[in-house]
Amino acid sequence: MDQTRLAISPLTDRLAPCAEGAMLLELTVTQLDIGHVPPERALELGQLGYLQWLDGLPGQASYPAEAMRAYTLAAPFIRNSPAVAVFCDLLVTSTRDPLSPLSLTLRPRHRRGGAQARRAAY
């Protein structure tokens, strides 16, 4: 008996070979599909989504096949969400030139005031 788990993907109505991988990909796309945001925020969210998706890939998975599957699922949302467009661009860039590092830069951390700001609010 085949032990491969199958799940029906609500976004694609097709069977996915791994329920956890399909769910993580759909979660990532859903989190990125938040509509129009400023370009800096879209870049940050798209990069975080790419890292989240990349972290969820099984070790034995074929990267080009998984990237194509992710792009196919996310592509319909590119027009309405700049963050999804950044995610898809990273997928395409990574499959075209897989041996070069991608520039994934997040904005620097900054303090928002902490306890001092909370005390000043009252």
Short mmCIF file of C-alpha atoms in Angstrom, two decimals:
data_model
loop_
_atom_site.label_atom_id
_atom_site.label_comp_id
_atom_site.label_asym_id
_atom_site.label_seq_id
_atom_site.Cartn_x
_atom_site.Cartn_y
_atom_site.Cartn_z
CA MET A 1 0.00 0.00 0.00
CA ASP A 2 1.31 3.45 -0.90
CA GLN A 3 2.12 5.52 2.18
CA THR A 4 2.14 8.87 0.32
CA ARG A 5 -0.33 11.25 1.90
CA LEU A 6 -2.51 13.25 -0.44
CA ALA A 7 -4.49 16.38 0.26
CA ILE A 8 -6.83 18.37 -1.92
CA SER A 9 -5.61 21.93 -2.21
CA PRO A 10 -8.44 24.47 -1.84
CA LEU A 11 -6.61 26.98 -4.06
CA THR A 12 -5.92 24.58 -6.90
CA ASP A 13 -8.56 21.79 -6.49
CA ARG A 14 -5.85 19.25 -7.27
CA LEU A 15 -4.13 16.63 -5.19
CA ALA A 16 -0.90 17.69 -3.56
CA PRO A 17 1.71 15.01 -2.78
CA CYS A 18 2.39 16.31 0.71
CA ALA A 19 -0.33 17.84 2.85
CA GLU A 20 2.09 19.79 5.02
CA GLY A 21 3.96 21.27 2.04
CA ALA A 22 0.75 22.22 0.25
CA MET A 23 -0.67 23.79 3.37
CA LEU A 24 2.49 25.82 4.03
CA LEU A 25 2.58 27.08 0.45
CA GLU A 26 -1.08 28.10 0.60
CA LEU A 27 -0.55 29.74 3.99
CA THR A 28 2.42 31.69 2.62
CA VAL A 29 0.49 32.92 -0.42
CA THR A 30 -2.52 33.81 1.73
CA GLN A 31 -0.32 35.77 4.13
CA LEU A 32 1.27 37.66 1.23
CA ASP A 33 -2.01 38.43 -0.53
CA ILE A 34 -2.88 41.52 1.50
CA GLY A 35 -3.46 43.93 -1.35
CA HIS A 36 -1.52 47.06 -2.14
CA VAL A 37 1.23 48.02 0.29
CA PRO A 38 4.16 50.43 -0.05
CA PRO A 39 7.03 49.04 -2.18
CA GLU A 40 9.41 48.73 0.80
CA ARG A 41 6.85 46.73 2.77
CA ALA A 42 6.05 44.54 -0.26
CA LEU A 43 9.76 43.78 -0.69
CA GLU A 44 10.10 42.85 2.97
CA LEU A 45 6.97 40.68 3.00
CA GLY A 46 7.88 38.96 -0.27
CA GLN A 47 11.34 38.10 1.04
CA LEU A 48 9.93 36.81 4.33
CA GLY A 49 7.39 34.73 2.42
CA TYR A 50 10.14 33.27 0.25
CA LEU A 51 12.19 32.35 3.31
CA GLN A 52 9.15 30.79 4.98
CA TRP A 53 8.38 28.76 1.87
CA LEU A 54 12.03 27.74 1.46
CA ASP A 55 12.25 26.63 5.08
CA GLY A 56 9.23 24.38 4.64
CA LEU A 57 10.61 22.44 1.67
CA PRO A 58 11.45 18.81 2.38
CA GLY A 59 15.14 18.00 2.08
CA GLN A 60 14.63 15.48 -0.73
CA ALA A 61 12.36 17.76 -2.79
CA SER A 62 13.28 18.91 -6.27
CA TYR A 63 13.81 22.65 -5.93
CA PRO A 64 12.94 23.56 -9.55
CA ALA A 65 9.73 21.50 -9.40
CA GLU A 66 8.68 22.98 -6.05
CA ALA A 67 9.50 26.51 -7.23
CA MET A 68 7.39 25.97 -10.36
CA ARG A 69 4.52 24.65 -8.25
CA ALA A 70 4.77 27.65 -5.91
CA TYR A 71 4.87 30.07 -8.83
CA THR A 72 1.88 28.40 -10.47
CA LEU A 73 -0.14 28.72 -7.28
CA ALA A 74 0.89 32.31 -6.54
CA ALA A 75 0.83 33.77 -10.07
CA PRO A 76 -2.91 34.58 -10.13
CA PHE A 77 -2.40 36.93 -7.17
CA ILE A 78 0.47 38.97 -8.67
CA ARG A 79 -1.77 41.72 -10.07
CA ASN A 80 -3.45 42.54 -6.78
CA SER A 81 -0.59 42.06 -4.34
CA PRO A 82 2.91 43.50 -4.71
CA ALA A 83 4.18 41.18 -1.97
CA VAL A 84 3.12 38.14 -4.01
CA ALA A 85 4.84 39.69 -7.04
CA VAL A 86 8.09 39.96 -5.06
CA PHE A 87 7.70 36.34 -3.91
CA CYS A 88 7.19 35.18 -7.51
CA ASP A 89 10.13 37.26 -8.73
CA LEU A 90 12.36 35.59 -6.15
CA LEU A 91 11.16 32.17 -7.31
CA VAL A 92 11.94 32.98 -10.93
CA THR A 93 15.32 34.52 -10.09
CA SER A 94 16.32 31.55 -7.95
CA THR A 95 15.52 29.03 -10.68
CA ARG A 96 17.32 30.97 -13.41
CA ASP A 97 20.56 31.42 -11.48
CA PRO A 98 20.50 28.94 -8.58
CA LEU A 99 24.19 29.11 -7.73
CA SER A 100 24.31 32.83 -7.03
CA PRO A 101 23.22 34.25 -3.70
CA LEU A 102 19.99 36.22 -3.62
CA SER A 103 20.06 39.58 -1.91
CA LEU A 104 17.55 39.13 0.87
CA THR A 105 17.78 42.18 3.07
CA LEU A 106 15.36 43.02 5.81
CA ARG A 107 14.97 46.43 7.35
CA PRO A 108 17.05 47.01 10.46
CA ARG A 109 15.45 46.38 13.82
CA HIS A 110 14.45 49.45 15.74
CA ARG A 111 13.14 50.09 19.18
CA ARG A 112 9.60 51.35 19.44
CA GLY A 113 9.95 52.93 22.86
CA GLY A 114 9.48 50.00 25.23
CA ALA A 115 8.50 50.64 28.82
CA GLN A 116 9.37 54.32 28.64
CA ALA A 117 6.87 54.87 25.80
CA ARG A 118 4.16 52.90 27.64
CA ARG A 119 4.67 55.02 30.78
CA ALA A 120 4.55 58.23 28.77
CA ALA A 121 1.20 57.18 27.23
CA TYR A 122 -0.56 57.34 30.60
#
